[in-house]
Coordinates of C-alpha atoms in Angstrom, one line a residue:
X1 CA 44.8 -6.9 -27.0
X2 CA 47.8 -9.0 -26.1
X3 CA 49.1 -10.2 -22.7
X4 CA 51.3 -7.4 -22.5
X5 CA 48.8 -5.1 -23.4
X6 CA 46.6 -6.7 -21.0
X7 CA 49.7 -6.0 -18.4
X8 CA 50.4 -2.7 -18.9
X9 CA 46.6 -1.4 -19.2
X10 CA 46.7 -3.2 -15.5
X11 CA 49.5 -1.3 -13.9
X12 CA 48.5 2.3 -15.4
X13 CA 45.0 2.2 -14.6
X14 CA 45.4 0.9 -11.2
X15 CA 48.5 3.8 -10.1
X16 CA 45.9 6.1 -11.3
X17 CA 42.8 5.2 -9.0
X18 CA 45.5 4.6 -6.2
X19 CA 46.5 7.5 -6.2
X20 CA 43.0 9.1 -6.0
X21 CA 41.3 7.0 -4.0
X22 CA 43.9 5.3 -1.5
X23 CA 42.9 5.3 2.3
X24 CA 44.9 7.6 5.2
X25 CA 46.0 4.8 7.1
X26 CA 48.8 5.8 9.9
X27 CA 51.4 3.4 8.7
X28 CA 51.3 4.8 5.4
X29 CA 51.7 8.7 6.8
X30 CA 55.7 7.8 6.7
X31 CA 57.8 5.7 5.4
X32 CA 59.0 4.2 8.0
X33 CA 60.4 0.5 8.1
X34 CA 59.5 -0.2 11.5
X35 CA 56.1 1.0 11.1
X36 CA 55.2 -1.0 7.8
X37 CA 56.6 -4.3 9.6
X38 CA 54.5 -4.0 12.9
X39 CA 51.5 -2.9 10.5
X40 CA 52.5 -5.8 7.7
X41 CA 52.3 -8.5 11.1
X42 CA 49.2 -6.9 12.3
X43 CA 47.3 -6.7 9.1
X44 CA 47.4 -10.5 8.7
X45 CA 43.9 -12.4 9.2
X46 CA 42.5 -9.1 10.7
X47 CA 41.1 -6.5 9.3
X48 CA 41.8 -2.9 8.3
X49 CA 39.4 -1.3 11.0
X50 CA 40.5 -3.6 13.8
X51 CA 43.9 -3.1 13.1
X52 CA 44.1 0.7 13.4
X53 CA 43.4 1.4 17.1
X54 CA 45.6 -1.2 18.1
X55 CA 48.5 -0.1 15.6
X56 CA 48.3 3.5 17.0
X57 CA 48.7 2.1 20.7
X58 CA 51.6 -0.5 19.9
X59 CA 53.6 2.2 18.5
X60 CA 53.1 4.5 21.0
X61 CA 54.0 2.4 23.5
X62 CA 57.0 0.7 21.7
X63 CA 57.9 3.6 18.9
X64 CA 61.3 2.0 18.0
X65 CA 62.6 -1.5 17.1
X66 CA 64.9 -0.7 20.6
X67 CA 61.8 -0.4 22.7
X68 CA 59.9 -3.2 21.6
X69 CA 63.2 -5.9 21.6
X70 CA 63.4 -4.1 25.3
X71 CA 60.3 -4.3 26.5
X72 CA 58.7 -7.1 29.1
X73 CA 56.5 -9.8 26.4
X74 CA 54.0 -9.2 29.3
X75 CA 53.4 -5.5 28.2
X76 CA 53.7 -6.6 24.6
X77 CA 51.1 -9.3 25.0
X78 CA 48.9 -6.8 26.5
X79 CA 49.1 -4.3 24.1
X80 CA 48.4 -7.7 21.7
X81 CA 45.0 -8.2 24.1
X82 CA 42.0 -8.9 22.0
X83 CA 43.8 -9.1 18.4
X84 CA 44.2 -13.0 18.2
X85 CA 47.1 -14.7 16.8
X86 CA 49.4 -14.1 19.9
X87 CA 52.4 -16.0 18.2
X88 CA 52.5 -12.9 15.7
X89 CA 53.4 -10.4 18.9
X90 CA 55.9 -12.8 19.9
X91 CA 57.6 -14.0 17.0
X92 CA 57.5 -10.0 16.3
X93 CA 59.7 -9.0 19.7
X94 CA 61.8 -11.9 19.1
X95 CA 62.6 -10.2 15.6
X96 CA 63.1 -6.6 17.0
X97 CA 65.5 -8.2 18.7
X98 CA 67.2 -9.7 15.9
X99 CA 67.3 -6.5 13.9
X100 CA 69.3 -5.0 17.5
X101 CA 71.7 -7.9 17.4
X102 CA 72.2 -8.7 13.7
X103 CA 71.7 -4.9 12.2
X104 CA 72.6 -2.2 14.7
X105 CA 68.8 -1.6 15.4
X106 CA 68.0 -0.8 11.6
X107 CA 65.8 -3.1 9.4
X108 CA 67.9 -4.6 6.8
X109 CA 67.3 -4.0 3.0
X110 CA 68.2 -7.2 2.3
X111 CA 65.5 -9.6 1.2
X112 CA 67.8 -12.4 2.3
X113 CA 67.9 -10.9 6.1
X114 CA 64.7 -9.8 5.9
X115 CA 63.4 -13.2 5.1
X116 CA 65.8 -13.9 8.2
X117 CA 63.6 -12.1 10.6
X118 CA 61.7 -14.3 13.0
X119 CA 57.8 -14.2 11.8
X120 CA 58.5 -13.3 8.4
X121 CA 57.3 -14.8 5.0
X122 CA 57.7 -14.2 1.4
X123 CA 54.7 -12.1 1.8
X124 CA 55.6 -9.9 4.3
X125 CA 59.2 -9.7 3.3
X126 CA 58.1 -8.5 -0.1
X127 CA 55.2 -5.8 1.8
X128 CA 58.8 -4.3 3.9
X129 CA 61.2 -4.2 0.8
X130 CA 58.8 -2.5 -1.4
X131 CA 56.4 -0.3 0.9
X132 CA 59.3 0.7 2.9
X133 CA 62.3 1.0 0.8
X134 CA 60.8 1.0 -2.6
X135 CA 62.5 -1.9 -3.9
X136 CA 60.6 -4.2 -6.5
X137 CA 59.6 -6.8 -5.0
X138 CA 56.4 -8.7 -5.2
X139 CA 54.2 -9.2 -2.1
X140 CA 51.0 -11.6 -2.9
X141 CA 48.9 -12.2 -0.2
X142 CA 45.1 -13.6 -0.6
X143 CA 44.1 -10.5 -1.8
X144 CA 46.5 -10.4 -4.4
X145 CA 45.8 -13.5 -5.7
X146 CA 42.5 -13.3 -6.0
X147 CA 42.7 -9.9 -8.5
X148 CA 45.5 -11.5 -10.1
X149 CA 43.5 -15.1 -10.9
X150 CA 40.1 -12.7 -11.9
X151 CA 42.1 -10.3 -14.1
X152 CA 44.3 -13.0 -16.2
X153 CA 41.8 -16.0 -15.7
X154 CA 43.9 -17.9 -14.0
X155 CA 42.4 -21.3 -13.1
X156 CA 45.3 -22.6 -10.8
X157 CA 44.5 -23.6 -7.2
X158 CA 46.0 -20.8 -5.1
X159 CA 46.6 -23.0 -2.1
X160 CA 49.2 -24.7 -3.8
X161 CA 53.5 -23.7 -3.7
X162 CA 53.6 -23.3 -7.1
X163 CA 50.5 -21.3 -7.8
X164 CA 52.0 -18.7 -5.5
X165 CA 55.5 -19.0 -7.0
X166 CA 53.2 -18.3 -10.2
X167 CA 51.9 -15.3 -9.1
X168 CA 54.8 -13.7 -7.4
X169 CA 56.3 -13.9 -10.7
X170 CA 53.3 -12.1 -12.4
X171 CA 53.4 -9.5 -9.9
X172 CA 56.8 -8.4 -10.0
X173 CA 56.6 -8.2 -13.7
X174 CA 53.6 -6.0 -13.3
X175 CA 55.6 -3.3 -11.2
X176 CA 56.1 0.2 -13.0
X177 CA 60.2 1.0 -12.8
X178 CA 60.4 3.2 -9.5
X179 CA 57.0 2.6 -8.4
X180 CA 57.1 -0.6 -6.3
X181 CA 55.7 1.4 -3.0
X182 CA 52.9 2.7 -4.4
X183 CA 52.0 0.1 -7.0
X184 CA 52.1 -3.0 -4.5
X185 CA 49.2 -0.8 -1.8
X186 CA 47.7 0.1 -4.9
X187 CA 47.1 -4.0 -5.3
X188 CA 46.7 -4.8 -1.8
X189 CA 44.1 -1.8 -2.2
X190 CA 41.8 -3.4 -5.2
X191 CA 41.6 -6.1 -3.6
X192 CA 40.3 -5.1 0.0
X193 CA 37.8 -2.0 -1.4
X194 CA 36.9 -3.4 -5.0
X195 CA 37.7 -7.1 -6.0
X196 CA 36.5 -8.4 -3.1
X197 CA 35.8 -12.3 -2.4
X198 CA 32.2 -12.8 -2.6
X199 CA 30.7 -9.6 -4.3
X200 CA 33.6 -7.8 -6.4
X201 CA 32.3 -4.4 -7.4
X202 CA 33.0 -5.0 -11.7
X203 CA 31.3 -1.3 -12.5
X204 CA 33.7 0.4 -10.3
X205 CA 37.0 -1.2 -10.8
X206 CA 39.9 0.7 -12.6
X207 CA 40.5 -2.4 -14.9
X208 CA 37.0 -4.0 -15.4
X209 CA 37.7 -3.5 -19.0
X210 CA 40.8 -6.1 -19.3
X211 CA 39.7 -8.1 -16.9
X212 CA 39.7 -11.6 -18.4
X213 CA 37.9 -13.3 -15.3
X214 CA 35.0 -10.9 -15.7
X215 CA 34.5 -10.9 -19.8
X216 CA 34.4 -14.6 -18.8
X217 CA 31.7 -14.4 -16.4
X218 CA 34.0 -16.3 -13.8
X219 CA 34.4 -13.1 -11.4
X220 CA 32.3 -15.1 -9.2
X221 CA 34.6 -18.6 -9.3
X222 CA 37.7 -17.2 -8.9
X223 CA 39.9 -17.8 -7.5
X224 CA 40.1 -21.6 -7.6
X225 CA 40.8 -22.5 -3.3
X226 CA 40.8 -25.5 -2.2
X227 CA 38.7 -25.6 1.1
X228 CA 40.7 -26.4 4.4
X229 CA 39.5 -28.7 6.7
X230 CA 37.2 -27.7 8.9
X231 CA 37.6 -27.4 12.6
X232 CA 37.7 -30.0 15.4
X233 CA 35.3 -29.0 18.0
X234 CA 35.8 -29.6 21.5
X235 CA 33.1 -29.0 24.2
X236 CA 35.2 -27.8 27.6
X237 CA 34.0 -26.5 31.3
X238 CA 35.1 -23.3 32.2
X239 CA 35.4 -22.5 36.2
X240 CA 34.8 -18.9 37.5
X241 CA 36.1 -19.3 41.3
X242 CA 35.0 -16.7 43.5
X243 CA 37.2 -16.5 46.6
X244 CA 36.3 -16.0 49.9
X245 CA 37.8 -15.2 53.1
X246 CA 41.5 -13.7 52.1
X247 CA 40.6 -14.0 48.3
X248 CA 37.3 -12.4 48.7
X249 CA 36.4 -10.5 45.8
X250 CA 38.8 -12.2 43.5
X251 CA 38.7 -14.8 40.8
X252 CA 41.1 -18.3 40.7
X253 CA 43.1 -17.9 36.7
X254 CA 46.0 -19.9 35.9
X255 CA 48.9 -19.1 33.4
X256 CA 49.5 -21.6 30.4
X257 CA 52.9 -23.3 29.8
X258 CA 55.7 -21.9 28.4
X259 CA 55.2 -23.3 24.9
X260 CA 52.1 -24.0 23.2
X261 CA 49.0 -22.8 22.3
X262 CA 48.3 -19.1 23.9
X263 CA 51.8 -19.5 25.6
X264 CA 52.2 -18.1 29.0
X265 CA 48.8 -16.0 28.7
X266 CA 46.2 -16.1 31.4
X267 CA 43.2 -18.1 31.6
X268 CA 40.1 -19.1 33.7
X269 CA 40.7 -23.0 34.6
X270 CA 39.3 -25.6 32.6
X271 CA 38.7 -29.1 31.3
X272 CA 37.9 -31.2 28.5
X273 CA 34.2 -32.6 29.0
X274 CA 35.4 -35.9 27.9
X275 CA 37.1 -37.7 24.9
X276 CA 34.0 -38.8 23.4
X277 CA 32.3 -34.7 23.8
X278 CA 35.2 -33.9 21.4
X279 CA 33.4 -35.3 18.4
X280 CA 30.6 -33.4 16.2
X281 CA 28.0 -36.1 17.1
X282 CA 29.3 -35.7 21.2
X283 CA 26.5 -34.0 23.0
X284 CA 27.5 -31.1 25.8
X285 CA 27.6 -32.6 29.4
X286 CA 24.5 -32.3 31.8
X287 CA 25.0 -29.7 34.6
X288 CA 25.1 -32.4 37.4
X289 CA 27.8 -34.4 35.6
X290 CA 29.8 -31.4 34.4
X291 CA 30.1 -29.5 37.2
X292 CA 31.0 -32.9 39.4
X293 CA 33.8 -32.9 36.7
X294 CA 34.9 -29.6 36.6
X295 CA 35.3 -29.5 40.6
X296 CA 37.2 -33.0 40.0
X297 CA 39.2 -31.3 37.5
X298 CA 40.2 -28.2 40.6
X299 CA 40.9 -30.5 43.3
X300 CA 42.9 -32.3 41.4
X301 CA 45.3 -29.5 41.0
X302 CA 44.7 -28.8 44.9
X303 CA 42.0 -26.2 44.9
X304 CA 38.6 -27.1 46.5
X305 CA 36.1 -25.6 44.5
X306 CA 31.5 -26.0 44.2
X307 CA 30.2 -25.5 41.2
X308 CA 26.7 -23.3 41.5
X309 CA 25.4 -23.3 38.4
X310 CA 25.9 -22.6 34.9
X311 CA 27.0 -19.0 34.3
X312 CA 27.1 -18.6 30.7
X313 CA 27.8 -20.3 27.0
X314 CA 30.8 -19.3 25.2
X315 CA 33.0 -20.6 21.8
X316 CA 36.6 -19.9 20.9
X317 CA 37.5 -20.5 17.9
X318 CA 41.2 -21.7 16.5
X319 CA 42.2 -22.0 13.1
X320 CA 42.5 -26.2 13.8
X321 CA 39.7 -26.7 16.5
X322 CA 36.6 -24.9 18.3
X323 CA 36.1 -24.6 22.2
X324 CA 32.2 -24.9 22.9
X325 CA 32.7 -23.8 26.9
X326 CA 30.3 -24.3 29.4
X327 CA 30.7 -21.8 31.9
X328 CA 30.4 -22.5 35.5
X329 CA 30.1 -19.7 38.5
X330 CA 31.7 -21.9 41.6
X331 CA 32.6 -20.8 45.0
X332 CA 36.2 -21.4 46.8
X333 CA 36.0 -24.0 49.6
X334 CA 37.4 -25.3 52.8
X335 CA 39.9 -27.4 51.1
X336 CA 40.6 -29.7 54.2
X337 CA 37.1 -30.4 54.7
X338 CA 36.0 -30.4 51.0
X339 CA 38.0 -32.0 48.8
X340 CA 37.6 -35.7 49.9
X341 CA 34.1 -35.3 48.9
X342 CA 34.5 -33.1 45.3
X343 CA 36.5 -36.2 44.7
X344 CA 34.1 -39.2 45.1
X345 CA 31.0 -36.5 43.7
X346 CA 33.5 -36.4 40.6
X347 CA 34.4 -39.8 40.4
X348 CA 30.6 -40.7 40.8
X349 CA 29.4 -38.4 38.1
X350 CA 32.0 -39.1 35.9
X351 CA 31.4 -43.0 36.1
X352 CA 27.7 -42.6 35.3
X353 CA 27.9 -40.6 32.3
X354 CA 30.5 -42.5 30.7
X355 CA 28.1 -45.5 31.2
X356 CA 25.3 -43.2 29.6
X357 CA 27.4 -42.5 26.8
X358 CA 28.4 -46.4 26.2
X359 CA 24.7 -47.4 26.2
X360 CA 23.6 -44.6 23.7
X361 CA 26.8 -45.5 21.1
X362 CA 26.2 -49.4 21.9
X363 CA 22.4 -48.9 20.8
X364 CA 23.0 -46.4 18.0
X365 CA 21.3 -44.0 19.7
X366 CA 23.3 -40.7 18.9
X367 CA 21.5 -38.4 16.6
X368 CA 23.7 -37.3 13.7
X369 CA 22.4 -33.9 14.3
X370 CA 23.2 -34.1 18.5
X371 CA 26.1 -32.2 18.2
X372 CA 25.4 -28.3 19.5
X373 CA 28.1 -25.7 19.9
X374 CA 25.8 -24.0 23.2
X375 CA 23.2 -25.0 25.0
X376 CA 20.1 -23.3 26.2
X377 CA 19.5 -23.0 30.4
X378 CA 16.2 -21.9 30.8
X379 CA 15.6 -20.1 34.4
X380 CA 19.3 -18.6 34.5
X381 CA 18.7 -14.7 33.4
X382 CA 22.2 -13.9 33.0
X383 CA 23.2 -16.6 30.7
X384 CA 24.2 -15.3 27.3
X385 CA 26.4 -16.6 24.3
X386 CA 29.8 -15.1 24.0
X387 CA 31.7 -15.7 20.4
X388 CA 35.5 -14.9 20.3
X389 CA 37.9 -15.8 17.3
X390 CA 41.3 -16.7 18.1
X391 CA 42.8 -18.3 14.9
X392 CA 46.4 -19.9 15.7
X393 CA 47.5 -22.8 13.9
X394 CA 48.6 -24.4 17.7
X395 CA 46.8 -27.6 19.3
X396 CA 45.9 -27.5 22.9
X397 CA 47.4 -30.6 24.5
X398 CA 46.0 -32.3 27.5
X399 CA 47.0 -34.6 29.9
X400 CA 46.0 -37.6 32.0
X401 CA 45.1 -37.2 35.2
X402 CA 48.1 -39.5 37.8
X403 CA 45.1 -40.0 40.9
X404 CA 43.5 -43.4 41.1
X405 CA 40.8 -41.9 42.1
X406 CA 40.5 -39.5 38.9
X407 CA 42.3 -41.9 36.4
X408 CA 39.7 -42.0 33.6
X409 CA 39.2 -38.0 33.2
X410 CA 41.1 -35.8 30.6
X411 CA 42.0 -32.6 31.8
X412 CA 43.5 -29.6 30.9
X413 CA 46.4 -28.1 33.4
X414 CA 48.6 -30.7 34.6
X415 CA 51.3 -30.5 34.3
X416 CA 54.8 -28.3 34.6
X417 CA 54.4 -24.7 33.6
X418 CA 51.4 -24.1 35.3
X419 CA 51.1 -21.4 37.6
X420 CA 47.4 -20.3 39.7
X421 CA 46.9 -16.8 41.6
X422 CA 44.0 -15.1 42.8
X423 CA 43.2 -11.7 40.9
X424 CA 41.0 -8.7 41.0
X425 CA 39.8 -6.0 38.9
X426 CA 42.5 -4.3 39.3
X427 CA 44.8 -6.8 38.2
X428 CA 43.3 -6.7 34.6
X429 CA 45.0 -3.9 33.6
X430 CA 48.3 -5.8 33.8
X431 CA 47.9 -9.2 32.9
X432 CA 47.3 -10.3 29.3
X433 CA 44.5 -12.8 28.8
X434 CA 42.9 -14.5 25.4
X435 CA 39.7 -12.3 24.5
X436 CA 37.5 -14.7 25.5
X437 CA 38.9 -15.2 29.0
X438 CA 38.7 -11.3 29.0
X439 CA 35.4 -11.3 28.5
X440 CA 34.4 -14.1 30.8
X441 CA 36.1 -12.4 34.1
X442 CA 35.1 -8.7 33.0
X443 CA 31.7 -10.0 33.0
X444 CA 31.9 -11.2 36.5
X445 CA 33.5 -8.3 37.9
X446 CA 30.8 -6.7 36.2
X447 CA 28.2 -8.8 38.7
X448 CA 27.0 -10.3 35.4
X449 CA 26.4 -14.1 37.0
X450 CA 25.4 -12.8 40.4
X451 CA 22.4 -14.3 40.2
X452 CA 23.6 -17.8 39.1
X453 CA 21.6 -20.8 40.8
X454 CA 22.3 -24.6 40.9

């Protein structure tokens, strides 16, 4: 059978299963533009099952382009809550209100202006043209790669520009005339149910027989990927303040910058354990030192704060780095009377395990297996592992410290853009927070770390 052959067995075959054995997913129910764009943005890195709850709630709250371009980015980020990739709900407003400026509120049918659109690729461009207005276009994501490089044998690295340009090519020359819609879910389709990365099921698929990559025996290899680089991980201390007095019964959060990573969402305060715990080999802090450093790290935004012990272990986890947080129940204190000594308790901490750490690297005594992503604290029985991911391509950026007194630590939240308040349980409901940070302060509301001791 020739390549053309080869093609059009491909496109025939697959229509038919499609269209037997395609899932009832909501955005497909109508062919709605706006619909297949918020689904398109929500689909990507996340699954089909996660997506679905979060879809249906999204579009009842913001049902038109109008309403979401409209809408606060605080309720948008909250409707976001818990489905990673924040910049994807903002670049995604900041669209819907391109649409209302540049095209009357209607999504263009352009690929040009739809290319335009704030958040959109040649992926996702392709997914609205052709799902939505049934226009030929090609959209090749990972999935469609990967079927593309098993069916034809194609050995080319699929992280490269051209390998994509390659297969957008192949695609679009594999669409039946007047089919685009359904053939391009019907590929998208194979590749999430049947020709899946690790165990494609061969006996099952609609075009096992053509497939080159399987007479071959290379379902298995394919596609050819080179391997990204792997994570930086970063050990950080996380402080749950519990307030007393007027904040009794609420927890100290701050909101991040402006710009940056997990911009303007909510957070429990932090800190860096140090530059040298940022490495693989870096060991996590001991309590004494860490939570010396993380009250150092409050007062030095003006908040007198005591550690009490070590709450919980947690890890966030980026597309470009990994937080390992240890997780610290303190209590708000007296800051006239306090904070002189958090300060020289920091200072004093701080010096002595930097000292620690410059004996064991002058003696070569680090371990090259030292490095842990949690720790264990035997006698704590609420401690417990917590395991969010939260891939965005964004680097957290951290600052030095301007007090003599706290000149040598790193720390997170200094800085303009920063802004503390005191919250409750109630306040959760309105405020849009990174998962794991959701997870952390609905645990203590929760009386999860009640029983925390030094």
């Amino acid at each position: 059978m020739g390549l053309q052959e080869q093609k059009l067995h491909f496109s025939v075959n697959l229509l038919d299963w499609y269209m037997i054995n395609r899932r009832d997913l909501p955005w497909r129910r109508h062919n709605n533009p706006y619909f297949t764009w918020v689904s398109e943005i929500m689909l990507q890195q996340t699954r089909v099952d996660t997506v679905i709850p979060y879809f249906n709630r999204f579009i009842g709250n913001f049902p038109t382009v109008q309403a979401l371009a409209e809408a606060p980015e605080e309720d948008v980020l909250k409707n976001w809550e818990g489905l990673g990739y924040y910049s994807r709900a903002r670049n995604l407003q900041t669209a819907a209100r391109q649409v209302m400026e540049l095209h009357g509120g209607e999504m263009p049918q352009d690929k040009q202006a739809v290319f335009a659109l704030k958040g959109v690729g040649p992926y996702t461009a392709g997914a609205i043209l052709s799902i939505a207005f049934n226009q030929p276009q090609p959209a090749v994501d990972g999935n469609v790669m990967r079927v593309l490089s098993r069916y034809f044998l194609i050995d080319e690295d699929i992280m490269k520009g051209s390998t994509r340009v390659l297969m957008e090519e192949l695609a679009g020359e594999l669409i039946p005339e007047g089919r685009a819609r359904d053939f391009n879910q019907a590929l998208m389709e194979l590749g999430a149910l049947v020709c899946t990365p690790k165990a494609p099921h061969c006996l099952t698929c609609p075009v096992m027989e053509q497939c080159s990559g399987r007479i071959a025996g290379r379902e298995l290899t394919l596609p050819v990927k080179t391997k990204a680089k792997p994570p930086r991980p970063e050990q950080r201390l996380v402080a749950i303040v519990e307030g007393r007095g007027d904040h009794r019964g609420q927890v100290l959060v701050r909101q991040r910058p402006d710009t940056g990573l997990l911009a303007r969402m909510w957070e429990l305060p932090h800190v860096l354990a140090a530059p040298a715990a940022a490495s693989k080999k870096a060991a996590p802090l001991a309590d004494e030192p860490a939570m010396a450093l993380l009250a150092g790290s409050l007062w030095a935004e003006g908040f007198a704060a005591r550690p009490e012990g070590l709450a919980t272990h947690a890890e966030h986890v980026f597309s470009h780095i990994v937080w390992s947080l240890q997780v610290y129940k303190c209590t708000e204190q007296d800051q006239s009377s306090e904070l002189p000594l958090i300060a020289l308790e920091a200072r004093a901490a701080y010096d002595a395990q930097a000292a620690a750490r410059e004996d064991a690297a002058s003696s070569s005594a680090v371990s090259p297996d030292s490095g842990t992503t949690h720790l264990s604290q035997p006698g704590i029985p609420h401690a417990q592992n917590i395991s969010t991911s939260l891939n965005d391509g964004e680097l957290l950026a951290t600052s030095d410290v301007s007090d003599p007194a706290l000149s040598t630590l790193t720390l997170t939240g200094k800085g303009d853009g920063l802004t503390y308040r005191w919250i409750g349980p109630e306040d959760m409901d309105k405020m849009a927070f990174p998962n794991i940070f959701l997870k952390l302060i609905s645990s203590y509301f929760a009386g999860a770390y009640d029983q925390v001791n030094d």
